[in-house]
Amino acid sequence: MATIYDVAKRAKVSIATVSRVLNNSPLVSEKTRERVKKAIEELNYSPNVIASALTKKSTLTLGLLIPDIANPFFAELARGVEDASADFGFNIIICNTDYRSDKEAEYIRLLKQKSIDGFIISTAYYNDENVINLIKSNTPVVILGRDIDGEDMVVDVVVSDNVNGGYIATKHLIDLGHKNIACLLGPPQVKVNLDREKGYLKAMEEAGLKVRPELIVFGDFKVEFGFKKAIELLSLEHRPTAFFAANDLTAIGVIKAARFMGLEVPRDISVVGYDNTMLAEIVDPPLTTVNQQMRKMGYMATEFLIKRIKGESSGGQRIVLDVDLVVRRSTSRVYN
Amino acid sequence: MATIYDVAKRAKVSIATVSRVLNNSPLVSEKTRERVKKAIEELNYSPNVIASALTKKSTLTLGLLIPDIANPFFAELARGVEDASADFGFNIIICNTDYRSDKEAEYIRLLKQKSIDGFIISTAYYNDENVINLIKSNTPVVILGRDIDGEDMVVDVVVSDNVNGGYIATKHLIDLGHKNIACLLGPPQVKVNLDREKGYLKAMEEAGLKVRPELIVFGDFKVEFGFKKAIELLSLEHRPTAFFAANDLTAIGVIKAARFMGLEVPRDISVVGYDNTMLAEIVDPPLTTVNQQMRKMGYMATEFLIKRIKGESSGGQRIVLDVDLVVRRSTSRVYN
DNA sequence: CTGAAAGCGCTAACAA
DNA sequence: TTGTTAGCGCTTTCAG
């Protein structure tokens, strides 16, 4: 592989001059610039990012921490992140933490060693210590799709309006005549779930419906959880006629449970999911769900981070994206 | 951030000695080793990978080229790749090429600049030029889930047995009494599709069934393709009673088409997919599909690559993983 | 067993 | 405008 010295020799200039044209410095005459460019071309030279990183401290790579890339929600986020990275000349290192704090810490350590320019974090429990420390160490960080209590810290946050998401989902069910609506959430340590619950409660109260605490359950975002909990709740004497689930996977579990118990969706049971992943279109019946614009969130988060890295922003922004309800065929009017 | 100099000073040794203990050189007495370790501990020092990469030429990071991480098939592969990377102390940079050769070339260029240690490529059309050149430039490469004509090149390949996959899928349908079986493949430039077709043909011939060329169609692996083509074929006068689709998404398209035309799966039409992604369990009816062990493929490919990088293997291996059929409820005996 | 010193490829003062 | 040179943080001879 050709080095900057080879180029300098060929163009009959110093390596400093070559470095200048590589970095688009104006302090180079048109003539020499051309000469250098020609040499670069001829040698098929391309600068070694590692070497320049050693002085410039910039590797043009970002770290993305997510629980699991095989989960379609995070895959969508990751796609948005990668799209933005590519658009701005960055690359991204993906890390699956499996919701484990030790893995998260280990990845953060590893990536710091590698001098990455910043972190996009979508894995944190609320006010996770690893993340707080990272932010306090002055590394550029953006929190994606999660929340953090960023009072005295410089950190960007990109989330969607989870309170409203919970609200419109529940309101939709109420408008269809449902009164007994179960609410299956993810882990309470992930703050979006508290927000979605808030939206649920708001809609219920607004409609003057009484909230039955036994119908509000925290879980783990998985199909299995939706399945088991739904069976439990559907076995209740006074069973719910509708479910609001905090993600599509859980909602799918509910649909499976209903079918398992010989009930039909949406005739007997209405179900609303959350995320609008590709699964929502595929499941039968197609799922009514809250659409989060995951790709856009990933893209925007990355844009913010890169601006921050380039010094074009000083961080500390909080972006809340809109959500909307995609009505498909898993919800219908209740007759009873 | 502490440097090797800080550690040296604190431990009262030279930086060379610190470097030796970092790299587990035996040429250090137990006593000094302990002293250095203590200093490292106290300073919370962790070596700068970028700096060491400059001399060692190893960044402990790999590049993964896939068409689209939002596609569950590739997400599963990527998960396997990342798992293995983590187990062996590597990180991975993910690149989405969207099946575009120009993007692929650009990513390869970028990652070479970053001195990554090797590539895992799962995007290539058969004998793709970018990839051939990369391999010939002597960079460690492993081809994952695709094929390549590696005659005179040192490259590892990890695939699954696609001929057999096509065979067992088709055989299953034949065993259920089907005679008119459509075969919806992905792009012919991706060799796995040719192999799956081979398996299909083999099963048909073995059973003495005549192959109707109009029932064999190449497409693009998408839901939409399965939907459109199925509608077309189901409108034929002498329509197929079963479909073998070369991935789950296409199979799902077929199921949607059947429903759209008022037909019931599997009563009227049987469908077999390929990949056994999570979608297969979620769709209704749950999809009978060929299971490819994507994670394992990703894991093995990465293991091979790392062995090659470490000099523990000289490359040129070809691993063919077994496939098996997961029978769910989208296929049934034909009565007519 | 340990240390001095020469790089790895590039950037960024500082001089000229 | 251009060149010289001192690092960036670490590895690796080569001496001792």
mmCIF file of N, CA and C in Angstrom, chain B residues 80-186:
data_model
loop_
_atom_site.group_PDB
_atom_site.id
_atom_site.type_symbol
_atom_site.label_atom_id
_atom_site.label_comp_id
_atom_site.label_asym_id
_atom_site.label_seq_id
_atom_site.Cartn_x
_atom_site.Cartn_y
_atom_site.Cartn_z
ATOM 1 N N GLY B 80 -25.087 -13.712 14.477
ATOM 2 C CA GLY B 80 -24.087 -14.766 14.625
ATOM 3 C C GLY B 80 -22.681 -14.220 14.471
ATOM 4 N N VAL B 81 -22.517 -13.336 13.519
ATOM 5 C CA VAL B 81 -21.213 -12.728 13.276
ATOM 6 C C VAL B 81 -20.774 -11.916 14.490
ATOM 7 N N GLU B 82 -21.702 -11.158 15.015
ATOM 8 C CA GLU B 82 -21.339 -10.304 16.144
ATOM 9 C C GLU B 82 -21.052 -11.157 17.388
ATOM 10 N N ASP B 83 -21.813 -12.209 17.570
ATOM 11 C CA ASP B 83 -21.560 -13.095 18.710
ATOM 12 C C ASP B 83 -20.138 -13.644 18.665
ATOM 13 N N ALA B 84 -19.756 -14.143 17.511
ATOM 14 C CA ALA B 84 -18.412 -14.709 17.400
ATOM 15 C C ALA B 84 -17.366 -13.617 17.591
ATOM 16 N N SER B 85 -17.589 -12.479 16.992
ATOM 17 C CA SER B 85 -16.640 -11.375 17.137
ATOM 18 C C SER B 85 -16.414 -11.072 18.605
ATOM 19 N N ALA B 86 -17.503 -10.929 19.326
ATOM 20 C CA ALA B 86 -17.386 -10.596 20.741
ATOM 21 C C ALA B 86 -16.625 -11.694 21.482
ATOM 22 N N ASP B 87 -16.942 -12.945 21.165
ATOM 23 C CA ASP B 87 -16.267 -14.047 21.856
ATOM 24 C C ASP B 87 -14.754 -14.026 21.638
ATOM 25 N N PHE B 88 -14.328 -13.526 20.501
ATOM 26 C CA PHE B 88 -12.902 -13.539 20.212
ATOM 27 C C PHE B 88 -12.252 -12.163 20.336
ATOM 28 N N GLY B 89 -12.974 -11.238 20.917
ATOM 29 C CA GLY B 89 -12.371 -9.925 21.165
ATOM 30 C C GLY B 89 -12.348 -8.989 19.975
ATOM 31 N N PHE B 90 -13.171 -9.266 19.001
ATOM 32 C CA PHE B 90 -13.232 -8.384 17.839
ATOM 33 C C PHE B 90 -14.517 -7.548 17.860
ATOM 34 N N ASN B 91 -14.514 -6.498 17.084
ATOM 35 C CA ASN B 91 -15.755 -5.747 16.856
ATOM 36 C C ASN B 91 -16.084 -5.789 15.378
ATOM 37 N N ILE B 92 -17.333 -5.468 15.065
ATOM 38 C CA ILE B 92 -17.673 -5.512 13.661
ATOM 39 C C ILE B 92 -18.343 -4.226 13.185
ATOM 40 N N ILE B 93 -17.931 -3.837 11.995
ATOM 41 C CA ILE B 93 -18.526 -2.672 11.338
ATOM 42 C C ILE B 93 -19.519 -3.181 10.315
ATOM 43 N N ILE B 94 -20.748 -2.714 10.424
ATOM 44 C CA ILE B 94 -21.794 -3.213 9.527
ATOM 45 C C ILE B 94 -22.023 -2.262 8.369
ATOM 46 N N CYS B 95 -22.133 -2.805 7.174
ATOM 47 C CA CYS B 95 -22.352 -1.995 5.978
ATOM 48 C C CYS B 95 -23.525 -2.549 5.180
ATOM 49 N N ASN B 96 -24.499 -1.700 4.902
ATOM 50 C CA ASN B 96 -25.658 -2.103 4.101
ATOM 51 C C ASN B 96 -25.439 -1.702 2.651
ATOM 52 N N THR B 97 -25.407 -2.668 1.780
ATOM 53 C CA THR B 97 -25.096 -2.326 0.388
ATOM 54 C C THR B 97 -26.334 -2.181 -0.496
ATOM 55 N N ASP B 98 -27.490 -2.583 0.018
ATOM 56 C CA ASP B 98 -28.702 -2.524 -0.807
ATOM 57 C C ASP B 98 -28.537 -3.203 -2.162
ATOM 58 N N TYR B 99 -27.770 -4.245 -2.196
ATOM 59 C CA TYR B 99 -27.533 -4.998 -3.435
ATOM 60 C C TYR B 99 -26.864 -4.159 -4.509
ATOM 61 N N ARG B 100 -26.233 -3.057 -4.111
ATOM 62 C CA ARG B 100 -25.613 -2.197 -5.122
ATOM 63 C C ARG B 100 -24.105 -2.339 -5.136
ATOM 64 N N SER B 101 -23.619 -2.604 -6.313
ATOM 65 C CA SER B 101 -22.205 -2.862 -6.473
ATOM 66 C C SER B 101 -21.371 -1.621 -6.157
ATOM 67 N N ASP B 102 -21.889 -0.448 -6.476
ATOM 68 C CA ASP B 102 -21.117 0.772 -6.199
ATOM 69 C C ASP B 102 -20.969 1.002 -4.697
ATOM 70 N N LYS B 103 -22.061 0.744 -3.968
ATOM 71 C CA LYS B 103 -21.962 0.897 -2.520
ATOM 72 C C LYS B 103 -20.954 -0.097 -1.948
ATOM 73 N N GLU B 104 -21.042 -1.294 -2.459
ATOM 74 C CA GLU B 104 -20.135 -2.336 -2.005
ATOM 75 C C GLU B 104 -18.686 -1.900 -2.193
ATOM 76 N N ALA B 105 -18.384 -1.402 -3.377
ATOM 77 C CA ALA B 105 -17.017 -0.977 -3.675
ATOM 78 C C ALA B 105 -16.585 0.159 -2.755
ATOM 79 N N GLU B 106 -17.490 1.085 -2.531
ATOM 80 C CA GLU B 106 -17.182 2.226 -1.669
ATOM 81 C C GLU B 106 -16.888 1.774 -0.235
ATOM 82 N N TYR B 107 -17.694 0.865 0.267
ATOM 83 C CA TYR B 107 -17.468 0.365 1.621
ATOM 84 C C TYR B 107 -16.126 -0.363 1.719
ATOM 85 N N ILE B 108 -15.837 -1.125 0.709
ATOM 86 C CA ILE B 108 -14.571 -1.865 0.742
ATOM 87 C C ILE B 108 -13.404 -0.880 0.802
ATOM 88 N N ARG B 109 -13.506 0.161 0.020
ATOM 89 C CA ARG B 109 -12.455 1.182 0.011
ATOM 90 C C ARG B 109 -12.314 1.815 1.407
ATOM 91 N N LEU B 110 -13.449 2.219 1.941
ATOM 92 C CA LEU B 110 -13.468 2.884 3.244
ATOM 93 C C LEU B 110 -12.882 1.995 4.341
ATOM 94 N N LEU B 111 -13.284 0.749 4.328
ATOM 95 C CA LEU B 111 -12.841 -0.142 5.406
ATOM 96 C C LEU B 111 -11.370 -0.489 5.269
ATOM 97 N N LYS B 112 -10.901 -0.531 4.046
ATOM 98 C CA LYS B 112 -9.468 -0.770 3.871
ATOM 99 C C LYS B 112 -8.677 0.392 4.455
ATOM 100 N N GLN B 113 -9.132 1.586 4.245
ATOM 101 C CA GLN B 113 -8.485 2.763 4.825
ATOM 102 C C GLN B 113 -8.406 2.647 6.334
ATOM 103 N N LYS B 114 -9.408 1.987 6.887
ATOM 104 C CA LYS B 114 -9.449 1.882 8.344
ATOM 105 C C LYS B 114 -8.695 0.668 8.849
ATOM 106 N N SER B 115 -7.979 0.023 7.966
ATOM 107 C CA SER B 115 -7.150 -1.118 8.365
ATOM 108 C C SER B 115 -7.913 -2.183 9.133
ATOM 109 N N ILE B 116 -9.106 -2.495 8.715
ATOM 110 C CA ILE B 116 -9.775 -3.581 9.411
ATOM 111 C C ILE B 116 -9.071 -4.884 9.064
ATOM 112 N N ASP B 117 -9.255 -5.864 9.933
ATOM 113 C CA ASP B 117 -8.466 -7.086 9.805
ATOM 114 C C ASP B 117 -9.029 -8.066 8.776
ATOM 115 N N GLY B 118 -10.297 -7.938 8.458
ATOM 116 C CA GLY B 118 -10.858 -8.874 7.502
ATOM 117 C C GLY B 118 -12.302 -8.545 7.176
ATOM 118 N N PHE B 119 -12.815 -9.219 6.153
ATOM 119 C CA PHE B 119 -14.177 -8.957 5.682
ATOM 120 C C PHE B 119 -15.033 -10.216 5.742
ATOM 121 N N ILE B 120 -16.269 -10.024 6.134
ATOM 122 C CA ILE B 120 -17.265 -11.076 6.001
ATOM 123 C C ILE B 120 -18.267 -10.556 4.979
ATOM 124 N N ILE B 121 -18.395 -11.274 3.893
ATOM 125 C CA ILE B 121 -19.199 -10.742 2.805
ATOM 126 C C ILE B 121 -20.380 -11.633 2.505
ATOM 127 N N SER B 122 -21.535 -11.011 2.543
ATOM 128 C CA SER B 122 -22.750 -11.783 2.388
ATOM 129 C C SER B 122 -23.653 -11.085 1.383
ATOM 130 N N THR B 123 -23.029 -10.411 0.464
ATOM 131 C CA THR B 123 -23.793 -9.542 -0.398
ATOM 132 C C THR B 123 -23.562 -9.853 -1.863
ATOM 133 N N ALA B 124 -22.540 -10.602 -2.106
ATOM 134 C CA ALA B 124 -22.025 -10.719 -3.465
ATOM 135 C C ALA B 124 -22.966 -11.433 -4.416
ATOM 136 N N TYR B 125 -23.087 -10.872 -5.572
ATOM 137 C CA TYR B 125 -23.570 -11.655 -6.686
ATOM 138 C C TYR B 125 -22.479 -12.646 -7.005
ATOM 139 N N TYR B 126 -22.828 -13.667 -7.702
ATOM 140 C CA TYR B 126 -21.862 -14.707 -7.991
ATOM 141 C C TYR B 126 -20.655 -14.136 -8.732
ATOM 142 N N ASN B 127 -19.489 -14.388 -8.181
ATOM 143 C CA ASN B 127 -18.234 -13.914 -8.776
ATOM 144 C C ASN B 127 -18.196 -12.406 -9.005
ATOM 145 N N ASP B 128 -18.678 -11.698 -8.046
ATOM 146 C CA ASP B 128 -18.662 -10.244 -8.048
ATOM 147 C C ASP B 128 -17.225 -9.717 -8.127
ATOM 148 N N GLU B 129 -17.037 -8.717 -8.967
ATOM 149 C CA GLU B 129 -15.679 -8.259 -9.245
ATOM 150 C C GLU B 129 -15.022 -7.571 -8.048
ATOM 151 N N ASN B 130 -15.798 -6.735 -7.348
ATOM 152 C CA ASN B 130 -15.260 -6.070 -6.164
ATOM 153 C C ASN B 130 -14.655 -7.085 -5.208
ATOM 154 N N VAL B 131 -15.400 -8.161 -5.039
ATOM 155 C CA VAL B 131 -14.993 -9.155 -4.054
ATOM 156 C C VAL B 131 -13.775 -9.934 -4.546
ATOM 157 N N ILE B 132 -13.815 -10.282 -5.798
ATOM 158 C CA ILE B 132 -12.670 -11.008 -6.367
ATOM 159 C C ILE B 132 -11.394 -10.180 -6.188
ATOM 160 N N ASN B 133 -11.473 -8.900 -6.500
ATOM 161 C CA ASN B 133 -10.295 -8.043 -6.361
ATOM 162 C C ASN B 133 -9.841 -7.954 -4.914
ATOM 163 N N LEU B 134 -10.804 -7.843 -4.047
ATOM 164 C CA LEU B 134 -10.473 -7.763 -2.626
ATOM 165 C C LEU B 134 -9.707 -9.007 -2.188
ATOM 166 N N ILE B 135 -10.225 -10.143 -2.580
ATOM 167 C CA ILE B 135 -9.591 -11.402 -2.190
ATOM 168 C C ILE B 135 -8.186 -11.490 -2.779
ATOM 169 N N LYS B 136 -8.065 -11.072 -4.019
ATOM 170 C CA LYS B 136 -6.759 -11.157 -4.680
ATOM 171 C C LYS B 136 -5.755 -10.197 -4.062
ATOM 172 N N SER B 137 -6.258 -9.134 -3.421
ATOM 173 C CA SER B 137 -5.342 -8.198 -2.779
ATOM 174 C C SER B 137 -4.836 -8.789 -1.472
ATOM 175 N N ASN B 138 -5.256 -10.048 -1.232
ATOM 176 C CA ASN B 138 -4.694 -10.779 -0.109
ATOM 177 C C ASN B 138 -5.284 -10.394 1.245
ATOM 178 N N THR B 139 -6.407 -9.715 1.231
ATOM 179 C CA THR B 139 -7.111 -9.410 2.470
ATOM 180 C C THR B 139 -7.880 -10.658 2.906
ATOM 181 N N PRO B 140 -7.864 -10.959 4.181
ATOM 182 C CA PRO B 140 -8.667 -12.094 4.635
ATOM 183 C C PRO B 140 -10.159 -11.844 4.398
ATOM 184 N N VAL B 141 -10.785 -12.772 3.714
ATOM 185 C CA VAL B 141 -12.203 -12.639 3.385
ATOM 186 C C VAL B 141 -12.891 -13.975 3.611
ATOM 187 N N VAL B 142 -14.105 -13.904 4.113
ATOM 188 C CA VAL B 142 -14.929 -15.111 4.104
ATOM 189 C C VAL B 142 -16.276 -14.753 3.487
ATOM 190 N N ILE B 143 -16.722 -15.628 2.635
ATOM 191 C CA ILE B 143 -17.999 -15.418 1.965
ATOM 192 C C ILE B 143 -19.060 -16.176 2.752
ATOM 193 N N LEU B 144 -20.118 -15.481 3.086
ATOM 194 C CA LEU B 144 -21.110 -16.044 3.997
ATOM 195 C C LEU B 144 -22.489 -16.145 3.354
ATOM 196 N N GLY B 145 -22.975 -17.370 3.262
ATOM 197 C CA GLY B 145 -24.325 -17.568 2.760
ATOM 198 C C GLY B 145 -24.469 -17.340 1.261
ATOM 199 N N ARG B 146 -23.377 -17.121 0.620
ATOM 200 C CA ARG B 146 -23.355 -16.940 -0.833
ATOM 201 C C ARG B 146 -22.319 -17.894 -1.362
ATOM 202 N N ASP B 147 -22.114 -17.851 -2.653
ATOM 203 C CA ASP B 147 -21.107 -18.736 -3.205
ATOM 204 C C ASP B 147 -20.156 -17.954 -4.072
ATOM 205 N N ILE B 148 -19.040 -18.563 -4.362
ATOM 206 C CA ILE B 148 -18.048 -17.896 -5.190
ATOM 207 C C ILE B 148 -17.231 -18.991 -5.842
ATOM 208 N N ASP B 149 -16.721 -18.685 -6.978
ATOM 209 C CA ASP B 149 -15.941 -19.662 -7.712
ATOM 210 C C ASP B 149 -14.477 -19.459 -7.336
ATOM 211 N N GLY B 150 -14.068 -20.123 -6.257
ATOM 212 C CA GLY B 150 -12.795 -19.791 -5.624
ATOM 213 C C GLY B 150 -11.602 -20.598 -6.092
ATOM 214 N N GLU B 151 -11.656 -21.069 -7.294
ATOM 215 C CA GLU B 151 -10.588 -21.902 -7.854
ATOM 216 C C GLU B 151 -9.189 -21.483 -7.411
ATOM 217 N N ASP B 152 -8.770 -20.343 -7.917
ATOM 218 C CA ASP B 152 -7.379 -19.944 -7.728
ATOM 219 C C ASP B 152 -7.250 -18.848 -6.672
ATOM 220 N N MET B 153 -8.187 -18.850 -5.701
ATOM 221 C CA MET B 153 -8.119 -17.804 -4.689
ATOM 222 C C MET B 153 -8.186 -18.423 -3.304
ATOM 223 N N VAL B 154 -7.568 -17.734 -2.366
ATOM 224 C CA VAL B 154 -7.637 -18.200 -0.990
ATOM 225 C C VAL B 154 -8.790 -17.491 -0.302
ATOM 226 N N VAL B 155 -9.877 -18.212 -0.129
ATOM 227 C CA VAL B 155 -11.036 -17.611 0.509
ATOM 228 C C VAL B 155 -11.861 -18.712 1.160
ATOM 229 N N ASP B 156 -12.374 -18.423 2.339
ATOM 230 C CA ASP B 156 -13.248 -19.387 2.993
ATOM 231 C C ASP B 156 -14.690 -19.108 2.577
ATOM 232 N N VAL B 157 -15.463 -20.157 2.497
ATOM 233 C CA VAL B 157 -16.871 -20.006 2.141
ATOM 234 C C VAL B 157 -17.709 -20.794 3.144
ATOM 235 N N VAL B 158 -18.714 -20.145 3.689
ATOM 236 C CA VAL B 158 -19.645 -20.848 4.571
ATOM 237 C C VAL B 158 -21.041 -20.718 3.980
ATOM 238 N N VAL B 159 -21.579 -21.824 3.555
ATOM 239 C CA VAL B 159 -22.926 -21.810 2.977
ATOM 240 C C VAL B 159 -23.729 -22.944 3.590
ATOM 241 N N SER B 160 -24.996 -22.986 3.251
ATOM 242 C CA SER B 160 -25.693 -24.201 3.638
ATOM 243 C C SER B 160 -26.040 -24.953 2.362
ATOM 244 N N ASP B 161 -26.543 -26.133 2.551
ATOM 245 C CA ASP B 161 -26.723 -27.018 1.409
ATOM 246 C C ASP B 161 -27.993 -26.636 0.655
ATOM 247 N N ASN B 162 -27.850 -25.721 -0.257
ATOM 248 C CA ASN B 162 -29.010 -25.172 -0.944
ATOM 249 C C ASN B 162 -29.670 -26.138 -1.904
ATOM 250 N N VAL B 163 -28.863 -26.995 -2.514
ATOM 251 C CA VAL B 163 -29.464 -27.990 -3.396
ATOM 252 C C VAL B 163 -30.382 -28.881 -2.560
ATOM 253 N N ASN B 164 -29.850 -29.357 -1.458
ATOM 254 C CA ASN B 164 -30.662 -30.202 -0.599
ATOM 255 C C ASN B 164 -31.872 -29.447 -0.051
ATOM 256 N N GLY B 165 -31.691 -28.172 0.255
ATOM 257 C CA GLY B 165 -32.807 -27.362 0.744
ATOM 258 C C GLY B 165 -33.953 -27.348 -0.258
ATOM 259 N N GLY B 166 -33.610 -27.092 -1.504
ATOM 260 C CA GLY B 166 -34.639 -27.091 -2.542
ATOM 261 C C GLY B 166 -35.255 -28.475 -2.683
ATOM 262 N N TYR B 167 -34.408 -29.471 -2.503
ATOM 263 C CA TYR B 167 -34.872 -30.841 -2.665
ATOM 264 C C TYR B 167 -35.875 -31.244 -1.583
ATOM 265 N N ILE B 168 -35.500 -31.030 -0.324
ATOM 266 C CA ILE B 168 -36.401 -31.492 0.746
ATOM 267 C C ILE B 168 -37.707 -30.702 0.776
ATOM 268 N N ALA B 169 -37.631 -29.443 0.401
ATOM 269 C CA ALA B 169 -38.854 -28.635 0.352
ATOM 270 C C ALA B 169 -39.808 -29.209 -0.696
ATOM 271 N N THR B 170 -39.267 -29.466 -1.857
ATOM 272 C CA THR B 170 -40.089 -29.955 -2.960
ATOM 273 C C THR B 170 -40.571 -31.378 -2.687
ATOM 274 N N LYS B 171 -39.656 -32.187 -2.164
ATOM 275 C CA LYS B 171 -39.997 -33.573 -1.842
ATOM 276 C C LYS B 171 -41.168 -33.612 -0.856
ATOM 277 N N HIS B 172 -41.117 -32.737 0.116
ATOM 278 C CA HIS B 172 -42.193 -32.671 1.108
ATOM 279 C C HIS B 172 -43.534 -32.434 0.412
ATOM 280 N N LEU B 173 -43.556 -31.530 -0.519
ATOM 281 C CA LEU B 173 -44.796 -31.231 -1.236
ATOM 282 C C LEU B 173 -45.224 -32.421 -2.090
ATOM 283 N N ILE B 174 -44.249 -33.037 -2.712
ATOM 284 C CA ILE B 174 -44.562 -34.194 -3.552
ATOM 285 C C ILE B 174 -45.129 -35.325 -2.693
ATOM 286 N N ASP B 175 -44.512 -35.536 -1.555
ATOM 287 C CA ASP B 175 -44.988 -36.581 -0.644
ATOM 288 C C ASP B 175 -46.426 -36.328 -0.199
ATOM 289 N N LEU B 176 -46.807 -35.061 -0.191
ATOM 290 C CA LEU B 176 -48.182 -34.736 0.191
ATOM 291 C C LEU B 176 -49.148 -34.879 -0.980
ATOM 292 N N GLY B 177 -48.605 -35.316 -2.109
ATOM 293 C CA GLY B 177 -49.477 -35.577 -3.245
ATOM 294 C C GLY B 177 -49.517 -34.473 -4.287
ATOM 295 N N HIS B 178 -48.757 -33.427 -4.092
ATOM 296 C CA HIS B 178 -48.772 -32.327 -5.063
ATOM 297 C C HIS B 178 -47.995 -32.707 -6.319
ATOM 298 N N LYS B 179 -48.522 -32.239 -7.433
ATOM 299 C CA LYS B 179 -47.875 -32.533 -8.706
ATOM 300 C C LYS B 179 -47.516 -31.255 -9.451
ATOM 301 N N ASN B 180 -48.329 -30.246 -9.275
ATOM 302 C CA ASN B 180 -48.069 -28.958 -9.921
ATOM 303 C C ASN B 180 -47.525 -27.986 -8.891
ATOM 304 N N ILE B 181 -46.209 -27.926 -8.866
ATOM 305 C CA ILE B 181 -45.546 -27.159 -7.815
ATOM 306 C C ILE B 181 -44.792 -25.990 -8.437
ATOM 307 N N ALA B 182 -45.181 -24.791 -8.025
ATOM 308 C CA ALA B 182 -44.475 -23.607 -8.531
ATOM 309 C C ALA B 182 -43.215 -23.377 -7.709
ATOM 310 N N CYS B 183 -42.270 -22.699 -8.314
ATOM 311 C CA CYS B 183 -40.980 -22.486 -7.668
ATOM 312 C C CYS B 183 -40.598 -21.017 -7.834
ATOM 313 N N LEU B 184 -40.691 -20.253 -6.750
ATOM 314 C CA LEU B 184 -40.409 -18.819 -6.820
ATOM 315 C C LEU B 184 -39.046 -18.531 -6.203
ATOM 316 N N LEU B 185 -38.123 -18.139 -7.052
ATOM 317 C CA LEU B 185 -36.740 -17.976 -6.603
ATOM 318 C C LEU B 185 -36.356 -16.514 -6.444
ATOM 319 N N GLY B 186 -35.163 -16.295 -5.888
ATOM 320 C CA GLY B 186 -34.603 -14.947 -5.822
ATOM 321 C C GLY B 186 -33.870 -14.634 -7.113
#
